[in-house]
Structure formats: C-alpha cells, structure tokens
Short mmCIF file of C-alpha atoms in Angstrom, two decimals:
data_model
loop_
_atom_site.label_atom_id
_atom_site.label_comp_id
_atom_site.label_asym_id
_atom_site.label_seq_id
_atom_site.Cartn_x
_atom_site.Cartn_y
_atom_site.Cartn_z
CA UNK A 1 128.50 77.69 95.86
CA UNK A 2 125.74 75.29 94.74
CA UNK A 3 122.19 76.30 93.94
CA UNK A 4 120.84 75.03 97.28
CA UNK A 5 123.58 76.80 99.19
CA UNK A 6 122.86 80.01 97.32
CA UNK A 7 119.16 79.72 98.06
CA UNK A 8 119.82 79.10 101.74
CA UNK A 9 122.17 82.07 101.90
CA UNK A 10 119.62 84.22 100.11
CA UNK A 11 116.90 83.35 102.62
CA UNK A 12 119.18 84.28 105.51
CA UNK A 13 120.06 87.54 103.79
CA UNK A 14 116.42 88.33 103.16
CA UNK A 15 115.56 87.79 106.80
CA UNK A 16 118.22 90.33 107.67
CA UNK A 17 116.84 92.57 104.95
CA UNK A 18 113.31 92.39 106.32
CA UNK A 19 114.56 92.88 109.86
CA UNK A 20 116.33 96.03 108.78
CA UNK A 21 113.15 97.30 107.14
CA UNK A 22 111.30 96.67 110.39
CA UNK A 23 113.84 98.78 112.26
CA UNK A 24 113.10 101.57 109.79
CA UNK A 25 109.37 101.25 110.44
CA UNK A 26 108.63 99.40 107.21
CA UNK A 27 107.26 96.23 108.79
CA UNK A 28 104.77 97.85 111.09
CA UNK A 29 101.87 95.42 110.90
CA UNK A 30 101.94 91.62 110.95
CA UNK A 31 98.71 89.70 110.90
CA UNK A 32 98.22 86.68 108.67
CA UNK A 33 94.61 87.21 107.64
CA UNK A 34 93.89 89.52 104.76
CA UNK A 35 90.31 90.14 103.66
CA UNK A 36 89.96 89.36 99.99
CA UNK A 37 87.84 91.42 97.65
CA UNK A 38 86.64 88.56 95.51
CA UNK A 39 86.38 84.76 95.65
CA UNK A 40 89.19 83.81 93.31
CA UNK A 41 89.68 80.07 93.84
CA UNK A 42 89.20 77.41 91.17
CA UNK A 43 87.88 79.79 88.53
CA UNK A 44 88.97 80.45 84.98
CA UNK A 45 89.07 84.03 83.81
CA UNK A 46 88.98 85.61 80.38
CA UNK A 47 89.70 89.24 79.66
CA UNK A 48 89.45 91.04 76.35
CA UNK A 49 92.10 93.64 75.74
CA UNK A 50 90.33 96.99 75.52
CA UNK A 51 93.26 98.85 73.96
CA UNK A 52 91.89 98.44 70.46
CA UNK A 53 95.35 97.55 69.15
CA UNK A 54 94.80 93.88 68.48
CA UNK A 55 94.93 93.74 64.74
CA UNK A 56 92.58 92.28 62.18
CA UNK A 57 91.96 89.09 64.10
CA UNK A 58 89.96 90.93 66.73
CA UNK A 59 90.62 91.32 70.43
CA UNK A 60 93.09 88.93 72.03
CA UNK A 61 92.03 87.02 75.11
CA UNK A 62 93.91 86.36 78.32
CA UNK A 63 92.61 83.02 79.50
CA UNK A 64 92.61 81.52 82.95
CA UNK A 65 95.53 79.25 83.72
CA UNK A 66 94.32 75.90 85.18
CA UNK A 67 96.18 74.65 88.21
CA UNK A 68 97.76 78.01 89.05
CA UNK A 69 96.97 80.01 92.17
CA UNK A 70 98.13 83.21 90.45
CA UNK A 71 95.90 84.21 87.54
CA UNK A 72 97.30 86.86 85.23
CA UNK A 73 93.88 87.38 83.61
CA UNK A 74 92.36 88.20 86.98
CA UNK A 75 95.20 90.60 87.78
CA UNK A 76 94.60 92.54 84.58
CA UNK A 77 90.83 92.61 85.11
CA UNK A 78 91.30 94.18 88.55
CA UNK A 79 93.81 96.69 87.21
CA UNK A 80 91.49 97.73 84.39
CA UNK A 81 88.63 98.19 86.86
CA UNK A 82 90.63 100.52 89.12
CA UNK A 83 90.85 103.75 87.05
CA UNK A 84 87.77 105.94 87.45
CA UNK A 85 86.78 109.42 86.31
CA UNK A 86 89.72 111.18 84.68
CA UNK A 87 92.43 110.88 87.30
CA UNK A 88 91.29 108.74 90.22
CA UNK A 89 91.76 105.10 91.28
CA UNK A 90 89.14 102.99 93.06
CA UNK A 91 90.64 101.37 96.13
CA UNK A 92 88.60 98.16 96.02
CA UNK A 93 89.96 96.86 92.67
CA UNK A 94 93.35 98.42 93.47
CA UNK A 95 93.66 96.28 96.59
CA UNK A 96 92.29 93.27 94.73
CA UNK A 97 95.09 93.78 92.20
CA UNK A 98 97.54 93.54 95.07
CA UNK A 99 95.88 90.29 96.21
CA UNK A 100 96.83 88.79 92.86
CA UNK A 101 100.31 90.32 92.89
CA UNK A 102 100.84 88.75 96.32
CA UNK A 103 99.98 85.38 94.76
CA UNK A 104 102.49 86.15 92.01
CA UNK A 105 105.24 86.89 94.54
CA UNK A 106 104.40 83.83 96.64
CA UNK A 107 104.71 81.68 93.52
CA UNK A 108 108.31 82.83 93.15
CA UNK A 109 109.38 80.99 96.27
CA UNK A 110 109.70 81.48 100.04
CA UNK A 111 112.17 84.34 99.73
CA UNK A 112 109.93 86.66 97.72
CA UNK A 113 106.94 85.23 99.59
CA UNK A 114 108.27 86.81 102.77
CA UNK A 115 108.11 90.20 101.09
CA UNK A 116 104.53 89.47 100.09
CA UNK A 117 103.57 89.16 103.78
CA UNK A 118 104.54 92.79 104.26
CA UNK A 119 102.39 93.75 101.26
CA UNK A 120 99.44 91.84 102.75
CA UNK A 121 99.79 93.69 106.03
CA UNK A 122 99.51 97.01 104.21
CA UNK A 123 96.53 96.09 102.05
CA UNK A 124 94.88 94.71 105.19
CA UNK A 125 95.43 97.99 107.03
CA UNK A 126 93.74 100.05 104.30
CA UNK A 127 90.85 97.58 104.15
CA UNK A 128 90.31 97.77 107.88
CA UNK A 129 90.46 101.58 107.83
CA UNK A 130 87.81 101.50 105.10
CA UNK A 131 85.67 99.14 107.15
CA UNK A 132 86.06 101.31 110.24
CA UNK A 133 85.00 104.39 108.26
CA UNK A 134 81.94 102.61 106.83
CA UNK A 135 80.86 101.38 110.27
CA UNK A 136 81.08 104.91 111.70
CA UNK A 137 80.46 107.29 108.79
CA UNK A 138 79.46 110.20 111.00
CA UNK A 139 82.53 110.05 113.23
CA UNK A 140 86.00 111.33 112.58
CA UNK A 141 88.44 108.61 111.70
CA UNK A 142 91.02 107.67 114.30
CA UNK A 143 94.27 105.86 113.65
CA UNK A 144 94.68 104.12 116.97
CA UNK A 145 96.45 100.87 116.14
CA UNK A 146 94.46 98.87 118.70
CA UNK A 147 91.10 100.03 117.38
CA UNK A 148 92.09 99.24 113.80
CA UNK A 149 93.33 95.78 114.70
CA UNK A 150 90.19 94.93 116.64
CA UNK A 151 87.68 95.88 113.96
CA UNK A 152 85.34 92.95 113.40
CA UNK A 153 87.05 91.29 110.45
CA UNK A 154 84.22 88.77 110.19
CA UNK A 155 82.05 91.39 108.52
CA UNK A 156 81.68 90.65 104.84
CA UNK A 157 83.63 93.12 102.74
CA UNK A 158 83.31 90.95 99.65
CA UNK A 159 80.20 92.80 98.51
CA UNK A 160 81.45 96.19 99.63
CA UNK A 161 82.94 98.44 96.99
CA UNK A 162 83.82 101.14 99.52
CA UNK A 163 81.44 104.08 99.23
CA UNK A 164 82.79 106.63 101.69
CA UNK A 165 86.15 108.05 102.64
CA UNK A 166 88.01 105.07 101.22
CA UNK A 167 86.15 104.78 97.93
CA UNK A 168 89.19 105.96 95.98
CA UNK A 169 92.74 107.20 96.29
CA UNK A 170 91.69 110.85 96.07
CA UNK A 171 88.78 110.53 98.49
CA UNK A 172 91.07 108.88 101.05
CA UNK A 173 93.66 111.61 100.64
CA UNK A 174 91.05 114.34 100.99
CA UNK A 175 89.46 112.90 104.13
CA UNK A 176 92.70 112.05 105.89
CA UNK A 177 94.13 115.50 105.17
CA UNK A 178 90.97 117.26 106.35
CA UNK A 179 91.00 115.30 109.60
CA UNK A 180 94.70 115.83 110.22
CA UNK A 181 95.54 112.14 110.00
CA UNK A 182 98.55 112.59 107.74
CA UNK A 183 101.76 113.65 109.46
CA UNK A 184 104.46 114.99 107.14
CA UNK A 185 107.16 114.89 109.82
CA UNK A 186 106.83 111.48 111.48
CA UNK A 187 105.56 107.99 110.77
CA UNK A 188 101.85 107.41 111.27
CA UNK A 189 99.39 104.63 110.50
CA UNK A 190 97.47 106.64 107.91
CA UNK A 191 96.08 105.10 104.77
CA UNK A 192 98.03 107.65 102.73
CA UNK A 193 101.39 106.62 104.16
CA UNK A 194 100.48 102.95 103.68
CA UNK A 195 99.41 103.62 100.08
CA UNK A 196 102.75 105.30 99.38
CA UNK A 197 104.62 102.14 100.43
CA UNK A 198 102.41 100.03 98.17
CA UNK A 199 102.89 102.56 95.39
CA UNK A 200 106.67 102.28 95.57
CA UNK A 201 106.50 98.48 95.51
CA UNK A 202 104.16 98.61 92.51
CA UNK A 203 106.77 100.53 90.53
CA UNK A 204 109.36 97.86 91.36
CA UNK A 205 107.07 95.07 90.09
CA UNK A 206 106.06 97.09 87.03
CA UNK A 207 109.67 97.64 86.03
CA UNK A 208 110.57 94.00 86.68
CA UNK A 209 107.71 92.71 84.50
CA UNK A 210 108.58 95.27 81.85
CA UNK A 211 112.14 93.98 81.74
CA UNK A 212 110.97 90.37 81.76
CA UNK A 213 108.95 91.16 78.62
CA UNK A 214 111.99 92.48 76.75
CA UNK A 215 113.27 90.70 73.65
CA UNK A 216 116.77 89.17 73.64
CA UNK A 217 119.74 91.54 73.83
CA UNK A 218 122.77 90.45 71.77
CA UNK A 219 121.18 87.05 71.27
CA UNK A 220 120.57 86.30 74.95
CA UNK A 221 117.80 86.75 77.45
CA UNK A 222 118.95 88.07 80.79
CA UNK A 223 118.01 86.06 83.84
CA UNK A 224 114.99 87.07 85.94
CA UNK A 225 117.36 87.39 88.89
CA UNK A 226 119.42 90.00 87.04
CA UNK A 227 116.31 91.84 85.87
CA UNK A 228 114.78 91.91 89.35
CA UNK A 229 117.98 93.30 90.87
CA UNK A 230 118.09 95.98 88.19
CA UNK A 231 114.44 96.92 88.75
CA UNK A 232 115.09 97.14 92.48
CA UNK A 233 118.11 99.41 92.00
CA UNK A 234 115.99 101.83 89.98
CA UNK A 235 113.04 101.90 92.39
CA UNK A 236 112.94 100.69 96.00
CA UNK A 237 116.69 101.00 96.46
CA UNK A 238 116.24 104.77 96.38
CA UNK A 239 114.35 104.53 99.68
CA UNK A 240 116.57 102.00 101.47
CA UNK A 241 119.79 102.35 103.43
CA UNK A 242 123.10 101.01 102.09
CA UNK A 243 122.97 97.76 104.03
CA UNK A 244 119.40 97.05 102.95
CA UNK A 245 120.33 97.63 99.31
CA UNK A 246 123.27 95.23 99.50
CA UNK A 247 121.17 92.59 101.24
CA UNK A 248 118.32 92.92 98.75
CA UNK A 249 120.63 92.51 95.75
CA UNK A 250 122.04 89.30 97.22
CA UNK A 251 118.58 88.04 98.07
CA UNK A 252 117.42 88.00 94.44
CA UNK A 253 119.82 85.19 93.54
CA UNK A 254 117.09 82.67 94.42
CA UNK A 255 114.71 84.06 91.75
CA UNK A 256 113.37 81.24 89.50
CA UNK A 257 114.64 80.85 85.95
CA UNK A 258 112.70 82.18 82.96
CA UNK A 259 111.00 78.89 82.16
CA UNK A 260 109.16 79.14 85.46
CA UNK A 261 107.44 82.33 84.30
CA UNK A 262 106.31 80.61 81.10
CA UNK A 263 104.52 78.01 83.21
CA UNK A 264 103.17 80.61 85.63
CA UNK A 265 101.13 82.33 82.91
CA UNK A 266 100.64 79.23 80.71
CA UNK A 267 102.71 80.25 77.68
CA UNK A 268 105.26 78.33 75.65
CA UNK A 269 107.92 80.84 74.75
CA UNK A 270 109.31 84.34 75.27
CA UNK A 271 107.21 85.85 72.49
CA UNK A 272 103.98 84.76 74.15
CA UNK A 273 105.25 85.79 77.59
CA UNK A 274 106.09 89.24 76.26
CA UNK A 275 102.59 89.63 74.78
CA UNK A 276 100.98 88.82 78.11
CA UNK A 277 103.32 90.94 80.21
CA UNK A 278 102.94 93.96 77.94
CA UNK A 279 99.20 93.94 78.77
CA UNK A 280 99.97 93.67 82.47
CA UNK A 281 102.55 96.46 82.41
CA UNK A 282 100.22 98.77 80.50
CA UNK A 283 97.42 98.21 83.02
CA UNK A 284 99.77 98.71 85.97
CA UNK A 285 101.13 101.86 84.35
CA UNK A 286 97.74 103.54 84.18
CA UNK A 287 97.03 102.82 87.85
CA UNK A 288 100.52 103.83 88.90
CA UNK A 289 100.48 107.12 86.98
CA UNK A 290 97.12 108.17 88.43
CA UNK A 291 98.23 107.33 91.97
CA UNK A 292 101.54 109.12 91.44
CA UNK A 293 99.74 112.25 90.31
CA UNK A 294 97.36 112.24 93.29
CA UNK A 295 100.20 111.77 95.79
CA UNK A 296 102.38 114.37 94.09
CA UNK A 297 99.65 116.99 94.00
CA UNK A 298 99.26 116.63 97.76
CA UNK A 299 102.98 116.60 98.55
CA UNK A 300 102.91 112.97 99.74
CA UNK A 301 105.73 111.37 97.77
CA UNK A 302 108.13 111.62 100.70
CA UNK A 303 105.93 110.80 103.69
CA UNK A 304 108.13 109.37 106.48
#
C-alpha cells in the first residue's frame, strides 16, 4: 500500500475512531470557536529556562520560530506560568497551553487535527463555565448545556485571568464538589470531568514528546508513528474499548516523519530537537503531576 493509500485509510479509520468515542460520550461538544487566552499571531517569543541547569554559558533561550503557527517557546511559557502556590495549577495559562498544543496537533496533518477539535471543545467548555461563573458570582453554578452554549462569547476573556471558582484546578474542584455538580456515577458536563479528559490526553502527548526526544537505540531513531502508537498504548488506550484501540493504532500511520518535527521547532538535528523537547516535557510534567494529585485527592481519576 502506497503512502497516499495509507494516509487515506488512516483518515477513514480515524473517523471511525472518533465516531466510536462519540458513542462513548467522549465527543460531547462540537463548536468551532474557541476563545483564546492571548493574541498569539505573528509574534516571536523568547523564554529563558528557569531550571538553573544550563551550564557555564548561562541560560539557554527558546526562540520564536518564524513562519510557524505552533510556537514551542509560547507553549513552554504558558506551562511555566500555570503552577501556583505549592500544589495548584492556574486554569488560564493551563488552557492557553492547550491552545498551543492544539496548534501542534493541527500541524501534524488532518488526521491528528481531527483529534484537536475534540480538545478545543473541552477547553472551550471550561472557559465558558468560567465566564458564566464570573458573570454570576453570587449564584450557584448550573451545568445546563443550553445555558453554557449560549453564554455571550463576545465578551473579552483575553484580559481575564479567572478570579473566582475557575481560577485554578483546586478552586474548580472545590466549588463543583460543594455545589454537587460532579457526579461519580454518570457522565455530566462538569468542569472536573472535562479536565480529566484533558489530563489524560496531556499524558499521551507528554509521553510522545518524551519518546521523540530519545537518543538513537541500536543506531536508529524510531519513527514518530511508532513512538506515538507506543505512547497511546501506555496512556489513552487504557480508557478505550478494544475496537477504539485497534483503530487508533492504525490511524497513527499517517504521522509525519522525524524531519518534519525538526522544521516545526526550527532545529537542524536530533540533538537540538531533544534539547527543546526535554524543556517541554519537564514543563508539562510539573503541570501534569499537580493536576494528577488534585484529582486523585478528590477521587476523580475515574469519573465516568
């Protein structure tokens, strides 16, 4: 089977894959507009690594990548802005991180781009719940789908950092639990359930990028397609039915080759790619671990 035939087959398989997820309640919201936290177009971004492990030459810099919609420097800056206090995560930069990860997935082609639409629907839901809470701070939150969908999305959230119930992961959990919005027995439209789905997808991307940063094994670099399938098997596959797992594994055959990722982050070789991705994975790891702890402490890791 030629490359084009494989890609066509993969797209068909993915459509079946996404359809199956919808039947399981995974594709519960579909609107195209997603409010963005920051104006990210046509800007260059620089970010100094704050780890302190940069050697004698001083801090390394992640520079903006001209001509690319996805900006790895912007992704890392959002991720580094998310952790707050000792164990919490601010939702505004967290969702902005997902905006950039959506751009990353869309850059990988139409197949992965379809998955990114599901991510956008979930980040949009949490944003609209936050907006609803800020418009009516004295009222109990309701999760009526119609009322959420009809919130005035023209209001400018760009300047809003979320100050109330949806300021952070832990504040959202606390408020939704206190108001009885989280159902542990059936699917609901709560922010907590939506966050859990994003959380699981974040682990998949973290593991994939971690593997993509690996040095050659036995003199060869494994293909991104192989690495993505492996990352999926160790993460999201644990929450999918047999048919969905088989379909997802087939779908990854259309993943771009490694050279594409060099161009995506403006590097020349695997060594430079690894250096960049290690920063990304470290930043994702901190956000993921804090979110994992908050969900675990409240018994939310298995919300239906």
